[in-house]
C-alpha cells in the first residue's frame, strides 16, 4: 500500500492528466514520439519516472530478499 499511495498514485495523479492533455493536441501528421519529445515537461516527467523506477527497484530487491529469491536484476530482461 505504501508503494501505491506514496509513490505511484502521486506520480500518476500529477502527470497523467497533463500528458493526456498534451497528447490530445498532437497533429495527425506528427508521430506520437516526436510530439511527446516536443512537450516542455517531457524531461521533467522522464526524470521523475527514473527516480520512481530506482525507488521501486530498491523496494523489489527488499521484497526479493525477504522472500529468499534473487533480486530483479538477476532475471533476464524480457524486452531485450
Backbone as XML, in Angstrom:
<?xml version="1.0"?>
<chain id="A" units="angstrom">
  <residue number="1" name="UNK">
    <atom name="N" x="0.818" y="-1.191" z="0.000"/>
    <atom name="CA" x="0.000" y="0.000" z="0.000"/>
    <atom name="C" x="0.866" y="1.261" z="0.000"/>
  </residue>
  <residue number="2" name="UNK">
    <atom name="N" x="2.004" y="1.202" z="0.672"/>
    <atom name="CA" x="2.873" y="2.377" z="0.714"/>
    <atom name="C" x="3.379" y="2.714" z="-0.682"/>
  </residue>
  <residue number="3" name="UNK">
    <atom name="N" x="3.746" y="1.699" z="-1.462"/>
    <atom name="CA" x="4.230" y="1.940" z="-2.824"/>
    <atom name="C" x="3.140" y="2.612" z="-3.640"/>
  </residue>
  <residue number="4" name="UNK">
    <atom name="N" x="1.937" y="2.115" z="-3.529"/>
    <atom name="CA" x="0.817" y="2.682" z="-4.280"/>
    <atom name="C" x="0.506" y="4.103" z="-3.819"/>
  </residue>
  <residue number="5" name="UNK">
    <atom name="N" x="0.343" y="4.287" z="-2.530"/>
    <atom name="CA" x="-0.122" y="5.575" z="-2.006"/>
    <atom name="C" x="0.932" y="6.667" z="-1.964"/>
  </residue>
  <residue number="6" name="UNK">
    <atom name="N" x="2.187" y="6.289" z="-1.813"/>
    <atom name="CA" x="3.221" y="7.311" z="-1.645"/>
    <atom name="C" x="4.144" y="7.461" z="-2.847"/>
  </residue>
  <residue number="7" name="UNK">
    <atom name="N" x="4.081" y="6.521" z="-3.784"/>
    <atom name="CA" x="4.953" y="6.623" z="-4.954"/>
    <atom name="C" x="4.141" y="6.689" z="-6.249"/>
  </residue>
  <residue number="8" name="UNK">
    <atom name="N" x="3.399" y="5.648" z="-6.532"/>
    <atom name="CA" x="2.717" y="5.577" z="-7.828"/>
    <atom name="C" x="1.536" y="6.539" z="-7.945"/>
  </residue>
  <residue number="9" name="UNK">
    <atom name="N" x="0.665" y="6.558" z="-6.958"/>
    <atom name="CA" x="-0.521" y="7.406" z="-7.038"/>
    <atom name="C" x="-0.174" y="8.883" z="-7.214"/>
  </residue>
  <residue number="10" name="UNK">
    <atom name="N" x="0.728" y="9.454" z="-6.410"/>
    <atom name="CA" x="1.061" y="10.872" z="-6.618"/>
    <atom name="C" x="1.698" y="11.145" z="-7.980"/>
  </residue>
  <residue number="11" name="UNK">
    <atom name="N" x="2.564" y="10.244" z="-8.426"/>
    <atom name="CA" x="3.197" y="10.414" z="-9.725"/>
    <atom name="C" x="2.146" y="10.425" z="-10.836"/>
  </residue>
  <residue number="12" name="UNK">
    <atom name="N" x="1.274" y="9.429" z="-10.824"/>
    <atom name="CA" x="0.255" y="9.337" z="-11.866"/>
    <atom name="C" x="-0.780" y="10.447" z="-11.760"/>
  </residue>
  <residue number="13" name="UNK">
    <atom name="N" x="-1.164" y="10.811" z="-10.559"/>
    <atom name="CA" x="-2.159" y="11.874" z="-10.387"/>
    <atom name="C" x="-1.648" y="13.204" z="-10.924"/>
  </residue>
  <residue number="14" name="UNK">
    <atom name="N" x="-0.368" y="13.436" z="-10.777"/>
    <atom name="CA" x="0.209" y="14.694" z="-11.265"/>
    <atom name="C" x="0.390" y="14.681" z="-12.786"/>
  </residue>
  <residue number="15" name="UNK">
    <atom name="N" x="0.996" y="13.620" z="-13.297"/>
    <atom name="CA" x="1.453" y="13.637" z="-14.682"/>
    <atom name="C" x="0.455" y="13.110" z="-15.701"/>
  </residue>
  <residue number="16" name="UNK">
    <atom name="N" x="-0.378" y="12.168" z="-15.346"/>
    <atom name="CA" x="-1.273" y="11.584" z="-16.348"/>
    <atom name="C" x="-2.205" y="12.617" z="-16.974"/>
  </residue>
  <residue number="17" name="UNK">
    <atom name="N" x="-2.885" y="13.460" z="-16.207"/>
    <atom name="CA" x="-3.771" y="14.454" z="-16.849"/>
    <atom name="C" x="-3.007" y="15.436" z="-17.734"/>
  </residue>
  <residue number="18" name="UNK">
    <atom name="N" x="-1.812" y="15.852" z="-17.302"/>
    <atom name="CA" x="-1.031" y="16.802" z="-18.093"/>
    <atom name="C" x="-0.584" y="16.180" z="-19.415"/>
  </residue>
  <residue number="19" name="UNK">
    <atom name="N" x="-0.074" y="14.953" z="-19.349"/>
    <atom name="CA" x="0.372" y="14.281" z="-20.567"/>
    <atom name="C" x="-0.813" y="13.949" z="-21.468"/>
  </residue>
  <residue number="20" name="UNK">
    <atom name="N" x="-1.922" y="13.554" z="-20.888"/>
    <atom name="CA" x="-3.117" y="13.246" z="-21.667"/>
    <atom name="C" x="-3.590" y="14.481" z="-22.440"/>
  </residue>
  <residue number="21" name="UNK">
    <atom name="N" x="-3.580" y="15.628" z="-21.806"/>
    <atom name="CA" x="-3.964" y="16.878" z="-22.468"/>
    <atom name="C" x="-3.014" y="17.194" z="-23.614"/>
  </residue>
  <residue number="22" name="UNK">
    <atom name="N" x="-1.716" y="17.032" z="-23.381"/>
    <atom name="CA" x="-0.719" y="17.288" z="-24.420"/>
    <atom name="C" x="-0.908" y="16.323" z="-25.594"/>
  </residue>
  <residue number="23" name="UNK">
    <atom name="N" x="-1.096" y="15.052" z="-25.294"/>
    <atom name="CA" x="-1.254" y="14.060" z="-26.357"/>
    <atom name="C" x="-2.503" y="14.316" z="-27.200"/>
  </residue>
  <residue number="24" name="UNK">
    <atom name="N" x="-3.532" y="14.858" z="-26.591"/>
    <atom name="CA" x="-4.769" y="15.159" z="-27.320"/>
    <atom name="C" x="-4.567" y="16.276" z="-28.348"/>
  </residue>
  <residue number="25" name="UNK">
    <atom name="N" x="-3.497" y="17.044" z="-28.204"/>
    <atom name="CA" x="-3.213" y="18.154" z="-29.110"/>
    <atom name="C" x="-2.280" y="17.766" z="-30.258"/>
  </residue>
  <residue number="26" name="UNK">
    <atom name="N" x="-1.940" y="16.488" z="-30.365"/>
    <atom name="CA" x="-0.995" y="16.035" z="-31.393"/>
    <atom name="C" x="-1.594" y="16.169" z="-32.783"/>
  </residue>
  <residue number="27" name="UNK">
    <atom name="N" x="-0.893" y="16.868" z="-33.681"/>
    <atom name="CA" x="-1.357" y="16.932" z="-35.075"/>
    <atom name="C" x="-1.300" y="15.535" z="-35.707"/>
  </residue>
  <residue number="28" name="UNK">
    <atom name="N" x="-2.192" y="15.263" z="-36.609"/>
    <atom name="CA" x="-2.270" y="13.930" z="-37.211"/>
    <atom name="C" x="-1.019" y="13.576" z="-38.011"/>
  </residue>
  <residue number="29" name="UNK">
    <atom name="N" x="-0.292" y="14.580" z="-38.486"/>
    <atom name="CA" x="0.896" y="14.307" z="-39.293"/>
    <atom name="C" x="2.181" y="14.214" z="-38.460"/>
  </residue>
  <residue number="30" name="UNK">
    <atom name="N" x="2.063" y="14.191" z="-37.141"/>
    <atom name="CA" x="3.229" y="14.119" z="-36.262"/>
    <atom name="C" x="3.187" y="12.813" z="-35.474"/>
  </residue>
  <residue number="31" name="UNK">
    <atom name="N" x="4.321" y="12.132" z="-35.405"/>
    <atom name="CA" x="4.359" y="10.865" z="-34.668"/>
    <atom name="C" x="4.152" y="11.123" z="-33.178"/>
  </residue>
  <residue number="32" name="UNK">
    <atom name="N" x="3.692" y="10.106" z="-32.504"/>
    <atom name="CA" x="3.480" y="10.226" z="-31.054"/>
    <atom name="C" x="4.794" y="10.560" z="-30.340"/>
  </residue>
  <residue number="33" name="UNK">
    <atom name="N" x="5.869" y="9.896" z="-30.745"/>
    <atom name="CA" x="7.162" y="10.119" z="-30.099"/>
    <atom name="C" x="7.662" y="11.547" z="-30.338"/>
  </residue>
  <residue number="34" name="UNK">
    <atom name="N" x="7.571" y="12.032" z="-31.567"/>
    <atom name="CA" x="8.002" y="13.404" z="-31.849"/>
    <atom name="C" x="7.169" y="14.403" z="-31.062"/>
  </residue>
  <residue number="35" name="UNK">
    <atom name="N" x="5.881" y="14.146" z="-30.984"/>
    <atom name="CA" x="5.000" y="15.062" z="-30.246"/>
    <atom name="C" x="5.354" y="15.048" z="-28.759"/>
  </residue>
  <residue number="36" name="UNK">
    <atom name="N" x="5.539" y="13.862" z="-28.206"/>
    <atom name="CA" x="5.882" y="13.764" z="-26.789"/>
    <atom name="C" x="7.223" y="14.424" z="-26.512"/>
  </residue>
  <residue number="37" name="UNK">
    <atom name="N" x="8.208" y="14.222" z="-27.409"/>
    <atom name="CA" x="9.518" y="14.844" z="-27.228"/>
    <atom name="C" x="9.441" y="16.370" z="-27.258"/>
  </residue>
  <residue number="38" name="UNK">
    <atom name="N" x="8.431" y="16.916" z="-27.927"/>
    <atom name="CA" x="8.269" y="18.357" z="-28.002"/>
    <atom name="C" x="7.573" y="18.971" z="-26.802"/>
  </residue>
  <residue number="39" name="UNK">
    <atom name="N" x="7.107" y="18.138" z="-25.887"/>
    <atom name="CA" x="6.405" y="18.629" z="-24.696"/>
    <atom name="C" x="7.394" y="19.294" z="-23.757"/>
  </residue>
  <residue number="40" name="UNK">
    <atom name="N" x="7.075" y="20.468" z="-23.274"/>
    <atom name="CA" x="8.001" y="21.217" z="-22.422"/>
    <atom name="C" x="8.315" y="20.497" z="-21.111"/>
  </residue>
  <residue number="41" name="UNK">
    <atom name="N" x="7.463" y="19.575" z="-20.690"/>
    <atom name="CA" x="7.678" y="18.866" z="-19.432"/>
    <atom name="C" x="8.213" y="17.443" z="-19.627"/>
  </residue>
  <residue number="42" name="UNK">
    <atom name="N" x="8.531" y="17.064" z="-20.847"/>
    <atom name="CA" x="8.966" y="15.690" z="-21.132"/>
    <atom name="C" x="10.185" y="15.304" z="-20.297"/>
  </residue>
  <residue number="43" name="UNK">
    <atom name="N" x="11.182" y="16.146" z="-20.251"/>
    <atom name="CA" x="12.387" y="15.842" z="-19.485"/>
    <atom name="C" x="12.119" y="15.722" z="-17.998"/>
  </residue>
  <residue number="44" name="UNK">
    <atom name="N" x="11.272" y="16.601" z="-17.491"/>
    <atom name="CA" x="10.939" y="16.563" z="-16.072"/>
    <atom name="C" x="10.183" y="15.274" z="-15.741"/>
  </residue>
  <residue number="45" name="UNK">
    <atom name="N" x="9.220" y="14.899" z="-16.565"/>
    <atom name="CA" x="8.472" y="13.665" z="-16.336"/>
    <atom name="C" x="9.407" y="12.461" z="-16.405"/>
  </residue>
  <residue number="46" name="UNK">
    <atom name="N" x="10.251" y="12.418" z="-17.410"/>
    <atom name="CA" x="11.181" y="11.290" z="-17.534"/>
    <atom name="C" x="12.112" y="11.198" z="-16.333"/>
  </residue>
  <residue number="47" name="UNK">
    <atom name="N" x="12.535" y="12.338" z="-15.812"/>
    <atom name="CA" x="13.364" y="12.341" z="-14.609"/>
    <atom name="C" x="12.628" y="11.778" z="-13.406"/>
  </residue>
  <residue number="48" name="UNK">
    <atom name="N" x="11.378" y="12.171" z="-13.250"/>
    <atom name="CA" x="10.588" y="11.653" z="-12.137"/>
    <atom name="C" x="10.301" y="10.169" z="-12.304"/>
  </residue>
  <residue number="49" name="UNK">
    <atom name="N" x="10.082" y="9.727" z="-13.530"/>
    <atom name="CA" x="9.882" y="8.296" z="-13.783"/>
    <atom name="C" x="11.143" y="7.511" z="-13.431"/>
  </residue>
  <residue number="50" name="UNK">
    <atom name="N" x="12.292" y="8.040" z="-13.782"/>
    <atom name="CA" x="13.554" y="7.373" z="-13.470"/>
    <atom name="C" x="13.783" y="7.318" z="-11.962"/>
  </residue>
  <residue number="51" name="UNK">
    <atom name="N" x="13.474" y="8.396" z="-11.270"/>
    <atom name="CA" x="13.602" y="8.416" z="-9.804"/>
    <atom name="C" x="12.677" y="7.366" z="-9.196"/>
  </residue>
  <residue number="52" name="UNK">
    <atom name="N" x="11.444" y="7.311" z="-9.675"/>
    <atom name="CA" x="10.494" y="6.315" z="-9.167"/>
    <atom name="C" x="10.950" y="4.902" z="-9.493"/>
  </residue>
  <residue number="53" name="UNK">
    <atom name="N" x="11.483" y="4.705" z="-10.691"/>
    <atom name="CA" x="11.964" y="3.387" z="-11.076"/>
    <atom name="C" x="13.058" y="2.925" z="-10.125"/>
  </residue>
  <residue number="54" name="UNK">
    <atom name="N" x="13.984" y="3.812" z="-9.807"/>
    <atom name="CA" x="15.049" y="3.469" z="-8.877"/>
    <atom name="C" x="14.517" y="3.080" z="-7.508"/>
  </residue>
  <residue number="55" name="UNK">
    <atom name="N" x="13.547" y="3.836" z="-7.019"/>
    <atom name="CA" x="12.946" y="3.543" z="-5.724"/>
    <atom name="C" x="12.211" y="2.207" z="-5.777"/>
  </residue>
  <residue number="56" name="UNK">
    <atom name="N" x="11.472" y="1.955" z="-6.864"/>
    <atom name="CA" x="10.720" y="0.708" z="-6.995"/>
    <atom name="C" x="11.642" y="-0.500" z="-7.106"/>
  </residue>
  <residue number="57" name="UNK">
    <atom name="N" x="12.774" y="-0.354" z="-7.783"/>
    <atom name="CA" x="13.742" y="-1.453" z="-7.866"/>
    <atom name="C" x="14.296" y="-1.763" z="-6.479"/>
  </residue>
  <residue number="58" name="UNK">
    <atom name="N" x="14.604" y="-0.743" z="-5.711"/>
    <atom name="CA" x="15.086" y="-0.968" z="-4.349"/>
    <atom name="C" x="14.039" y="-1.699" z="-3.516"/>
  </residue>
  <residue number="59" name="UNK">
    <atom name="N" x="12.791" y="-1.309" z="-3.665"/>
    <atom name="CA" x="11.705" y="-1.940" z="-2.928"/>
    <atom name="C" x="11.539" y="-3.393" z="-3.381"/>
  </residue>
  <residue number="60" name="UNK">
    <atom name="N" x="11.619" y="-3.640" z="-4.688"/>
    <atom name="CA" x="11.508" y="-5.002" z="-5.209"/>
    <atom name="C" x="12.660" y="-5.859" z="-4.696"/>
  </residue>
  <residue number="61" name="UNK">
    <atom name="N" x="13.858" y="-5.295" z="-4.617"/>
    <atom name="CA" x="15.001" y="-6.034" z="-4.093"/>
    <atom name="C" x="14.798" y="-6.388" z="-2.622"/>
  </residue>
  <residue number="62" name="UNK">
    <atom name="N" x="14.218" y="-5.471" z="-1.853"/>
    <atom name="CA" x="13.920" y="-5.733" z="-0.447"/>
    <atom name="C" x="12.916" y="-6.880" z="-0.324"/>
  </residue>
  <residue number="63" name="UNK">
    <atom name="N" x="11.883" y="-6.851" z="-1.147"/>
    <atom name="CA" x="10.892" y="-7.929" z="-1.128"/>
    <atom name="C" x="11.512" y="-9.252" z="-1.567"/>
  </residue>
  <residue number="64" name="UNK">
    <atom name="N" x="12.386" y="-9.206" z="-2.564"/>
    <atom name="CA" x="13.059" y="-10.421" z="-3.020"/>
    <atom name="C" x="13.898" y="-11.019" z="-1.899"/>
  </residue>
  <residue number="65" name="UNK">
    <atom name="N" x="14.634" y="-10.180" z="-1.188"/>
    <atom name="CA" x="15.454" y="-10.666" z="-0.076"/>
    <atom name="C" x="14.574" y="-11.288" z="1.005"/>
  </residue>
  <residue number="66" name="UNK">
    <atom name="N" x="13.447" y="-10.645" z="1.301"/>
    <atom name="CA" x="12.538" y="-11.182" z="2.314"/>
    <atom name="C" x="11.946" y="-12.514" z="1.878"/>
  </residue>
  <residue number="67" name="UNK">
    <atom name="N" x="11.739" y="-12.678" z="0.572"/>
    <atom name="CA" x="11.162" y="-13.912" z="0.039"/>
    <atom name="C" x="12.223" y="-14.979" z="-0.225"/>
  </residue>
  <residue number="68" name="UNK">
    <atom name="N" x="13.490" y="-14.596" z="-0.139"/>
    <atom name="CA" x="14.566" y="-15.542" z="-0.378"/>
    <atom name="C" x="14.743" y="-15.909" z="-1.845"/>
  </residue>
  <residue number="69" name="UNK">
    <atom name="N" x="14.453" y="-14.962" z="-2.720"/>
    <atom name="CA" x="14.625" y="-15.184" z="-4.161"/>
    <atom name="C" x="15.630" y="-14.170" z="-4.698"/>
  </residue>
  <residue number="70" name="UNK">
    <atom name="N" x="16.186" y="-14.410" z="-5.891"/>
    <atom name="CA" x="17.141" y="-13.451" z="-6.449"/>
    <atom name="C" x="16.490" y="-12.087" z="-6.705"/>
  </residue>
  <residue number="71" name="UNK">
    <atom name="N" x="17.296" y="-11.027" z="-6.660"/>
    <atom name="CA" x="16.756" y="-9.691" z="-6.957"/>
    <atom name="C" x="16.334" y="-9.590" z="-8.419"/>
  </residue>
  <residue number="72" name="UNK">
    <atom name="N" x="15.545" y="-8.612" z="-8.713"/>
    <atom name="CA" x="15.003" y="-8.389" z="-10.046"/>
    <atom name="C" x="16.080" y="-8.342" z="-11.118"/>
  </residue>
  <residue number="73" name="UNK">
    <atom name="N" x="17.198" y="-7.719" z="-10.819"/>
    <atom name="CA" x="18.270" y="-7.575" z="-11.809"/>
    <atom name="C" x="18.896" y="-8.905" z="-12.195"/>
  </residue>
  <residue number="74" name="UNK">
    <atom name="N" x="18.652" y="-9.956" z="-11.418"/>
    <atom name="CA" x="19.232" y="-11.267" z="-11.724"/>
    <atom name="C" x="18.493" y="-11.977" z="-12.849"/>
  </residue>
  <residue number="75" name="UNK">
    <atom name="N" x="17.300" y="-11.490" z="-13.182"/>
    <atom name="CA" x="16.499" y="-12.125" z="-14.231"/>
    <atom name="C" x="16.784" y="-11.483" z="-15.577"/>
  </residue>
  <residue number="76" name="UNK">
    <atom name="N" x="16.669" y="-12.233" z="-16.669"/>
    <atom name="CA" x="16.900" y="-11.650" z="-17.989"/>
    <atom name="C" x="15.850" y="-10.589" z="-18.306"/>
  </residue>
  <residue number="77" name="UNK">
    <atom name="N" x="16.275" y="-9.592" z="-19.055"/>
    <atom name="CA" x="15.375" y="-8.522" z="-19.484"/>
    <atom name="C" x="14.417" y="-9.058" z="-20.546"/>
  </residue>
  <residue number="78" name="UNK">
    <atom name="N" x="13.104" y="-9.075" z="-20.273"/>
    <atom name="CA" x="12.160" y="-9.623" z="-21.260"/>
    <atom name="C" x="12.083" y="-8.789" z="-22.534"/>
  </residue>
  <residue number="79" name="UNK">
    <atom name="N" x="12.505" y="-7.526" z="-22.456"/>
    <atom name="CA" x="12.434" y="-6.653" z="-23.634"/>
    <atom name="C" x="13.666" y="-6.781" z="-24.522"/>
  </residue>
  <residue number="80" name="UNK">
    <atom name="N" x="14.710" y="-7.365" z="-24.007"/>
    <atom name="CA" x="15.895" y="-7.321" z="-24.816"/>
    <atom name="C" x="16.663" y="-8.546" z="-24.885"/>
  </residue>
</chain>
